[in-house]
Amino acid sequence: MPAANELEEIYVTRPDLPDLEDFIPYLQEIWDSKILTNGGPFHHKFEQKLCEYLGVEFIALFTNATIGLVTALQALRISGEVITTPYSFVATAHSLLWNGIKPVFVDIDPATLNMDPARIEAAITPQTTAIMPVHCYGHPCDVDRIRAIADTYGLKVIYDAAHAFGVQCHCGSVLNHGDLSVLSFHATKVFTTFEGGAVVCPDEKTRQRINYLKNFGFADEVTVVAPGINGKMSEFNAALGLLQLKGVDRAFAQRRAIDERYRAGLAGVRGIRCVPMAGETLSNYAYFPILVQPDYPLTRDSLYHKFRDNGIFVRRYFYPLISEFPMYRGLASASQANLPVATKLAQQVLCLPIYPGLRNDQVDRILDLLSGNLAWSAK
Ligand code: T4K
């Protein structure tokens, strides 16, 4: 048996990049024009093509999703309390704190791991102004129920759609739900521009306001309408995004094949549960989370360490829960008693590697280790 350091390392994800020579002409254009940022030609073209690809009408590009979330909340003048999920990347709740908003955590649905709509109403107070759900792992939230609650109570809905690039549900792009949706194009996402993000808007007026906010609040050369931030996407990232759009369907197909191989291979493995789809008509296969049940021979954490010792860098997205970090754990809604499902599932989850370029033999090695057909090598 080879030592772990002799084994090929496998990461939870790897960015899907175009051939470098295909990007050179784009770079040449930037070098020739000397337009590097502030809404140049690539920025404009990428926004247009992205709208067409995603099936949305209005998009504002951003430097990353976190600044996109912070700005989305500013644009809608959200304040007071916002209902959100503890089961996400920490940026979701951080965007609230950066706006002086109090996050109110509600528990998740054990089937989808998304915010449980049945828990939302009980968390609404006179201070509540919005709901910020996350399409976790790219699986759509129950958008119709969330809309109905928001309409009844006069709340805004801002979706953290960092995982939901390209996902379609019963009525087209999932990004058309809510008042705003925020995408991430980070290196670890299904569609990457190195760093990057976007806010999907319902109309041109809102997009315009968001564009002011992401450019220090400038409406024209001498008019500043808000204390905006610098959230603009550069021409480099926009040019890369434009090129990346050409490969995205191929990337989804490759991810889908891996997803199917995992699901088939894990079907008979006792103690491992796969997270099912959540009603999407088109998935992006962004993550492959499994839940390690008590009847599996190893605990989730020993499995995590065994994988790492064998050169396979699985991740525990999303553990710890956001509500357990020091800046949140003092909140009444952060108590484990309020979040029993999220608390339990965060202890069980493990995200397996999935990305275009992950080979069948690598997937099979992971499956063999999980099912006990291959012995773990000791470190
Ligand atoms: N909302 C949600 C729900 C999110 O998941 C995120 C981000 C955001 C908001 C905020 O979006 P951005 O502001 O980032 O646009 C990663 C990412 O940094 C983060 O973007 C992402 N969510 C989160 C789920 O995961 P880490 O700390 O786990 O990443 P890291 O650096 O450990 O990378 C994981 C693996 O990916 C590495 O082992 C190898 C591979 N990798 C990573 C990078 C950065 C590469 O192969 N190349 C790379 O350049 O946070």
Coordinates of C-alpha atoms and ligand atoms in Angstrom, one line a residue:
M1 CA 0.0 0.0 0.0
P2 CA 1.6 3.4 -1.0
A3 CA 2.0 6.0 1.7
A4 CA -0.6 8.8 1.7
N5 CA 2.0 11.2 0.4
E6 CA 2.6 9.0 -2.7
L7 CA -1.2 9.1 -3.5
E8 CA -2.6 11.6 -6.0
E9 CA -4.3 14.4 -4.0
I10 CA -7.9 15.1 -4.7
Y11 CA -9.5 18.4 -3.6
V12 CA -13.2 19.1 -3.0
T13 CA -13.2 21.2 -6.1
R14 CA -10.9 22.6 -8.8
P15 CA -11.7 25.5 -11.0
D16 CA -12.7 24.8 -14.6
L17 CA -10.6 27.0 -16.7
P18 CA -10.5 27.6 -20.5
D19 CA -7.2 27.0 -22.5
L20 CA -4.9 29.9 -21.7
E21 CA -4.3 30.6 -25.4
D22 CA -8.0 31.2 -25.9
F23 CA -7.8 33.9 -23.2
I24 CA -4.8 35.7 -24.7
P25 CA -6.8 37.6 -27.4
Y26 CA -9.1 38.9 -24.7
L27 CA -6.1 40.1 -22.7
Q28 CA -4.7 41.7 -25.8
E29 CA -7.8 43.7 -26.2
I30 CA -7.6 45.0 -22.7
W31 CA -4.0 45.9 -23.1
D32 CA -4.7 47.7 -26.4
S33 CA -7.7 49.6 -25.0
K34 CA -6.1 50.3 -21.6
I35 CA -9.7 50.1 -20.2
L36 CA -9.2 48.1 -17.0
T37 CA -12.3 48.7 -15.0
N38 CA -15.2 51.1 -14.2
G39 CA -17.7 49.5 -16.6
G40 CA -15.7 48.9 -19.7
P41 CA -16.6 47.0 -22.9
F42 CA -16.1 43.5 -21.4
H43 CA -18.1 44.4 -18.4
H44 CA -21.0 45.5 -20.6
K45 CA -20.8 42.5 -22.9
F46 CA -20.5 40.0 -20.1
E47 CA -23.6 41.4 -18.4
Q48 CA -25.5 41.0 -21.6
K49 CA -24.4 37.5 -22.4
L50 CA -24.9 36.5 -18.7
C51 CA -28.5 37.7 -18.8
E52 CA -29.1 35.6 -21.9
Y53 CA -27.4 32.5 -20.6
L54 CA -29.1 32.6 -17.2
G55 CA -32.6 33.7 -18.5
V56 CA -32.8 36.9 -16.4
E57 CA -33.3 40.5 -17.5
F58 CA -31.1 42.7 -15.3
I59 CA -27.7 42.0 -13.8
A60 CA -25.2 44.1 -11.9
L61 CA -21.7 42.5 -11.9
F62 CA -19.7 42.6 -8.7
T63 CA -16.2 42.0 -7.4
N64 CA -17.5 39.1 -5.3
A65 CA -20.8 37.9 -3.8
T66 CA -20.1 39.2 -0.3
I67 CA -20.0 42.8 -1.5
G68 CA -23.0 42.0 -3.7
L69 CA -24.9 40.8 -0.6
V70 CA -23.9 43.9 1.4
T71 CA -25.0 46.1 -1.4
A72 CA -28.2 44.3 -2.1
L73 CA -29.3 45.0 1.5
Q74 CA -28.3 48.7 1.1
A75 CA -30.2 49.0 -2.1
L76 CA -33.4 47.8 -0.6
R77 CA -32.7 49.8 2.6
I78 CA -33.1 46.7 4.8
S79 CA -32.7 47.4 8.5
G80 CA -33.7 45.9 11.9
E81 CA -33.9 42.1 11.7
V82 CA -33.5 39.7 8.8
I83 CA -34.5 36.0 9.0
T84 CA -31.8 33.8 7.6
T85 CA -30.3 30.3 7.8
P86 CA -27.4 29.2 10.0
Y87 CA -26.5 26.5 7.5
S88 CA -24.5 28.4 5.0
F89 CA -21.1 30.0 4.4
V90 CA -20.4 32.7 7.0
A91 CA -20.6 35.5 4.3
T92 CA -24.4 35.2 4.3
A93 CA -24.8 36.5 7.9
H94 CA -21.7 38.7 7.8
S95 CA -23.5 40.8 5.1
L96 CA -26.2 41.5 7.6
L97 CA -23.7 42.6 10.4
W98 CA -21.9 44.8 7.9
N99 CA -25.2 46.7 7.5
G100 CA -25.9 46.8 11.3
I101 CA -28.8 44.3 10.8
K102 CA -29.6 41.6 13.4
P103 CA -29.7 38.1 11.9
V104 CA -32.5 35.9 13.2
F105 CA -31.7 32.2 12.5
V106 CA -34.4 29.7 11.7
D107 CA -33.9 26.0 11.4
I108 CA -33.5 24.1 8.1
D109 CA -35.6 21.4 6.3
P110 CA -34.0 18.0 7.0
A111 CA -34.6 16.9 3.4
T112 CA -33.2 19.9 1.4
L113 CA -31.0 21.5 4.1
N114 CA -32.5 24.8 3.0
M115 CA -34.4 27.2 5.3
D116 CA -37.6 25.6 6.5
P117 CA -40.4 27.9 5.5
A118 CA -42.6 26.4 8.2
R119 CA -40.3 28.1 10.8
I120 CA -40.3 31.6 9.3
E121 CA -43.6 33.1 10.6
A122 CA -42.7 32.4 14.2
A123 CA -39.5 34.3 13.8
I124 CA -41.1 37.5 12.5
T125 CA -41.2 40.5 14.9
P126 CA -42.1 44.2 14.3
Q127 CA -38.4 44.7 13.5
T128 CA -38.3 42.2 10.7
T129 CA -37.8 43.7 7.3
A130 CA -36.6 40.9 5.1
I131 CA -35.8 37.2 4.6
M132 CA -32.4 36.0 3.4
P133 CA -32.6 32.4 2.4
V134 CA -29.8 30.4 0.7
H135 CA -30.2 28.0 -2.2
C136 CA -27.8 25.7 -0.4
Y137 CA -25.6 23.5 -2.7
G138 CA -27.6 25.0 -5.6
H139 CA -30.9 23.3 -4.6
P140 CA -33.7 25.7 -4.8
C141 CA -35.5 26.9 -1.7
D142 CA -39.3 26.7 -1.5
V143 CA -39.6 29.9 -3.4
D144 CA -43.4 30.0 -3.6
R145 CA -43.9 29.5 0.1
I146 CA -41.3 32.1 1.0
R147 CA -42.8 34.6 -1.4
A148 CA -46.3 34.0 0.1
I149 CA -45.0 34.7 3.6
A150 CA -43.0 37.7 2.5
D151 CA -46.1 39.2 0.8
T152 CA -48.3 38.5 3.8
Y153 CA -46.0 40.4 6.2
G154 CA -44.6 43.0 3.7
L155 CA -41.1 41.7 3.8
K156 CA -38.4 41.7 1.1
V157 CA -36.6 38.6 0.0
I158 CA -32.9 38.6 -0.9
Y159 CA -31.7 35.2 -2.0
D160 CA -28.1 34.3 -1.4
A161 CA -27.8 32.4 -4.7
A162 CA -24.0 32.0 -4.4
H163 CA -24.4 28.3 -5.3
A164 CA -27.2 28.6 -7.8
F165 CA -25.6 29.6 -11.0
G166 CA -27.7 28.2 -14.0
V167 CA -30.2 26.4 -11.8
Q168 CA -33.8 26.2 -13.1
C169 CA -36.9 25.4 -11.2
H170 CA -40.6 25.0 -12.1
C171 CA -40.8 28.5 -13.7
G172 CA -37.4 29.0 -15.3
S173 CA -34.3 30.5 -13.6
V174 CA -34.4 30.2 -9.8
L175 CA -32.7 33.6 -9.9
N176 CA -35.9 35.3 -10.9
H177 CA -37.4 34.7 -7.5
G178 CA -37.1 37.1 -4.6
D179 CA -36.5 40.9 -4.8
L180 CA -32.8 40.3 -5.5
S181 CA -30.5 37.3 -5.9
V182 CA -26.8 37.3 -5.4
L183 CA -24.4 35.0 -7.3
S184 CA -20.8 34.1 -6.6
F185 CA -18.1 33.5 -9.3
H186 CA -15.4 32.6 -6.8
A187 CA -12.7 30.1 -7.8
T188 CA -14.6 27.3 -5.9
K189 CA -17.9 27.9 -7.7
V190 CA -19.4 26.1 -10.7
F191 CA -18.8 29.2 -12.8
T192 CA -15.7 31.2 -12.0
T193 CA -14.1 34.5 -13.0
F194 CA -11.4 34.0 -10.3
E195 CA -13.2 36.3 -7.9
G196 CA -16.6 37.8 -8.9
G197 CA -20.3 38.0 -8.3
A198 CA -23.5 39.5 -9.5
V199 CA -26.8 40.8 -8.3
V200 CA -29.8 39.8 -10.3
C201 CA -32.4 42.6 -10.3
P202 CA -36.1 42.8 -11.2
D203 CA -35.9 46.0 -13.2
E204 CA -33.6 48.6 -14.7
K205 CA -34.3 51.2 -11.9
T206 CA -33.1 48.8 -9.2
R207 CA -30.1 47.8 -11.3
Q208 CA -29.2 51.5 -11.7
R209 CA -29.3 52.1 -8.0
I210 CA -27.2 49.1 -7.4
N211 CA -24.7 50.3 -10.0
Y212 CA -24.5 53.7 -8.2
L213 CA -23.9 51.8 -4.9
K214 CA -21.1 49.7 -6.3
N215 CA -19.3 52.7 -7.6
F216 CA -19.0 54.8 -4.4
G217 CA -22.6 56.2 -4.9
F218 CA -21.6 58.2 -8.0
A219 CA -24.6 58.9 -10.3
D220 CA -22.5 61.2 -12.5
E221 CA -19.2 62.9 -12.3
V222 CA -20.3 65.4 -9.7
T223 CA -23.2 63.7 -8.0
V224 CA -23.0 61.2 -5.1
V225 CA -26.3 59.7 -4.1
A226 CA -25.3 57.3 -1.4
P227 CA -22.3 56.2 0.7
G228 CA -21.5 53.5 -1.8
I229 CA -18.7 51.1 -1.9
N230 CA -16.2 49.9 -4.5
G231 CA -17.8 46.7 -5.7
K232 CA -17.0 46.9 -9.4
M233 CA -15.9 43.9 -11.5
S234 CA -12.7 44.5 -13.4
E235 CA -12.3 44.0 -17.2
F236 CA -10.0 41.1 -16.6
N237 CA -12.7 39.2 -14.6
A238 CA -15.5 40.2 -17.0
A239 CA -13.4 39.1 -20.1
L240 CA -12.8 35.7 -18.4
G241 CA -16.5 35.4 -17.6
L242 CA -17.4 36.0 -21.2
L243 CA -15.0 33.2 -22.3
Q244 CA -16.2 30.9 -19.4
L245 CA -19.8 31.0 -20.6
K246 CA -18.7 29.0 -23.6
G247 CA -17.8 26.0 -21.5
V248 CA -20.4 26.0 -18.8
D249 CA -22.9 23.5 -20.3
R250 CA -20.1 21.1 -20.9
A251 CA -19.0 21.6 -17.3
F252 CA -22.5 20.9 -16.0
A253 CA -22.7 17.7 -18.0
Q254 CA -19.4 16.5 -16.6
R255 CA -20.6 17.3 -13.0
R256 CA -23.8 15.5 -13.7
A257 CA -22.0 12.3 -14.7
I258 CA -20.0 12.4 -11.4
D259 CA -23.1 13.1 -9.4
E260 CA -24.8 10.1 -11.0
R261 CA -21.8 7.9 -10.4
Y262 CA -21.7 8.8 -6.7
R263 CA -25.4 8.3 -6.2
A264 CA -25.3 4.8 -7.9
G265 CA -22.2 3.8 -6.0
L266 CA -23.6 5.0 -2.6
A267 CA -27.0 3.5 -3.0
G268 CA -26.1 0.3 -1.1
V269 CA -23.7 1.8 1.4
R270 CA -25.3 1.6 4.9
G271 CA -25.1 4.7 6.9
I272 CA -24.4 7.1 4.1
R273 CA -27.3 9.3 2.9
C274 CA -27.2 11.5 -0.2
V275 CA -29.0 14.8 -0.2
P276 CA -31.8 14.7 -2.8
M277 CA -32.6 17.3 -5.5
A278 CA -35.1 19.9 -4.3
G279 CA -37.4 20.3 -7.2
E280 CA -34.9 21.8 -9.7
T281 CA -35.7 21.1 -13.4
L282 CA -32.0 21.8 -14.2
S283 CA -29.3 21.3 -11.6
N284 CA -25.7 22.7 -11.6
Y285 CA -24.3 19.8 -9.5
A286 CA -22.3 22.4 -7.5
Y287 CA -21.6 20.2 -4.5
F288 CA -22.0 16.5 -3.5
P289 CA -22.9 16.5 0.2
I290 CA -23.4 13.2 2.0
L291 CA -24.8 12.7 5.5
V292 CA -22.9 10.2 7.7
Q293 CA -25.5 8.5 9.8
P294 CA -25.0 6.9 13.2
D295 CA -25.1 3.4 11.7
Y296 CA -22.0 4.1 9.5
P297 CA -18.9 2.4 11.0
L298 CA -17.0 5.7 11.3
T299 CA -18.1 9.1 12.8
R300 CA -18.2 12.0 10.3
D301 CA -15.1 13.5 11.7
S302 CA -13.1 10.2 11.7
L303 CA -14.2 9.8 8.1
Y304 CA -13.1 13.3 7.3
H305 CA -9.7 12.7 8.8
K306 CA -9.3 9.3 7.1
F307 CA -10.0 10.9 3.8
R308 CA -7.4 13.6 4.4
D309 CA -4.8 11.0 5.5
N310 CA -5.5 9.3 2.2
G311 CA -4.9 12.6 0.2
I312 CA -8.6 13.3 -0.4
F313 CA -9.5 16.8 0.8
V314 CA -13.2 16.5 1.5
R315 CA -14.9 19.4 3.3
R316 CA -17.4 19.9 6.1
Y317 CA -19.6 22.5 4.4
F318 CA -21.3 23.8 6.5
Y319 CA -19.8 23.0 9.9
P320 CA -19.6 24.8 12.3
L321 CA -23.0 26.5 11.8
I322 CA -22.8 30.3 11.3
S323 CA -24.8 30.6 14.6
E324 CA -21.9 29.0 16.5
F325 CA -19.3 31.6 15.6
P326 CA -18.5 34.1 18.4
M327 CA -20.2 37.1 16.7
Y328 CA -23.5 35.2 16.5
R329 CA -23.7 32.7 19.3
G330 CA -25.0 35.3 21.8
L331 CA -28.2 35.8 19.8
A332 CA -31.3 34.1 21.2
S333 CA -32.0 32.5 17.7
A334 CA -28.5 31.0 17.7
S335 CA -29.3 28.5 20.4
Q336 CA -29.0 24.8 19.5
A337 CA -32.5 24.3 20.9
N338 CA -33.8 26.7 18.2
L339 CA -31.8 24.9 15.5
P340 CA -32.0 21.2 16.2
V341 CA -32.0 20.0 12.6
A342 CA -29.2 22.3 11.4
T343 CA -27.2 21.4 14.5
K344 CA -27.6 17.6 13.8
L345 CA -26.9 17.8 10.1
A346 CA -23.9 20.1 10.4
Q347 CA -22.4 17.2 12.5
Q348 CA -23.1 14.7 9.7
V349 CA -22.3 16.5 6.5
L350 CA -19.3 15.9 4.3
C351 CA -18.9 17.3 0.8
L352 CA -17.2 14.9 -1.6
P353 CA -15.0 16.1 -4.5
I354 CA -17.0 17.1 -7.6
Y355 CA -15.6 19.1 -10.5
P356 CA -15.1 18.7 -14.3
G357 CA -11.9 16.8 -14.7
L358 CA -12.4 14.5 -11.7
R359 CA -11.9 11.1 -13.3
N360 CA -14.0 8.0 -12.9
D361 CA -11.1 6.1 -11.3
Q362 CA -10.8 8.9 -8.7
V363 CA -14.5 8.8 -8.0
D364 CA -14.3 5.0 -7.7
R365 CA -11.5 5.3 -5.3
I366 CA -13.6 7.5 -3.1
L367 CA -16.6 5.1 -3.4
D368 CA -14.4 2.1 -2.6
L369 CA -13.0 3.8 0.5
L370 CA -16.5 4.8 1.6
S371 CA -18.0 1.3 1.0
G372 CA -15.1 -0.5 2.6
N373 CA -13.9 -2.2 -0.6
L374 CA -10.6 -0.4 -0.3
A375 CA -8.7 -0.2 2.9
W376 CA -7.7 3.2 4.3
S377 CA -4.0 3.8 4.4
A378 CA -2.8 4.8 7.8
K379 CA -0.8 8.1 8.1
Ligands
T4K1 N1 -22.7 32.9 0.2 C1 -22.5 31.6 0.1 C2 -23.6 30.6 0.4 C3 -21.2 31.1 -0.2 O1 -21.0 29.8 -0.3 C4 -20.2 32.0 -0.4 C5 -18.8 31.6 -0.7 C6 -20.5 33.4 -0.4 C7 -21.8 33.8 0.0 C8 -19.5 34.4 -0.6 O2 -19.0 34.4 -2.0 P1 -17.7 35.2 -2.4 O3 -17.7 36.5 -1.7 O4 -16.5 34.3 -2.1 O5 -17.9 35.4 -3.9 C9 -14.7 28.7 -0.1 C10 -14.8 30.0 -0.8 O6 -13.7 30.9 -0.5 C11 -16.1 30.7 -0.7 O7 -16.2 31.6 -1.8 C12 -17.2 29.7 -0.7 N2 -18.5 30.4 -0.5 C13 -17.0 28.7 0.3 C14 -18.2 27.7 0.3 O8 -15.9 28.0 0.0 P2 -12.9 27.8 1.6 O9 -12.2 28.5 2.6 O10 -13.5 26.5 1.8 O11 -12.0 27.6 0.2 P3 -10.6 27.0 0.0 O12 -9.6 28.0 -0.3 O13 -10.3 26.1 1.2 O14 -10.8 26.1 -1.3 C15 -11.4 24.8 -1.3 C16 -10.7 24.0 -2.3 O15 -10.9 24.5 -3.6 C17 -9.2 23.9 -2.1 O16 -8.9 22.8 -1.3 C18 -8.7 23.6 -3.5 C19 -9.7 24.3 -4.4 N3 -9.3 25.6 -4.9 C20 -9.5 26.7 -4.1 C21 -9.1 28.0 -4.6 C22 -9.4 29.2 -3.8 C23 -8.5 25.7 -6.0 O17 -8.3 24.7 -6.7 N4 -8.2 26.9 -6.5 C24 -8.4 28.1 -5.8 O18 -8.0 29.2 -6.3 O19 -14.0 28.8 1.1

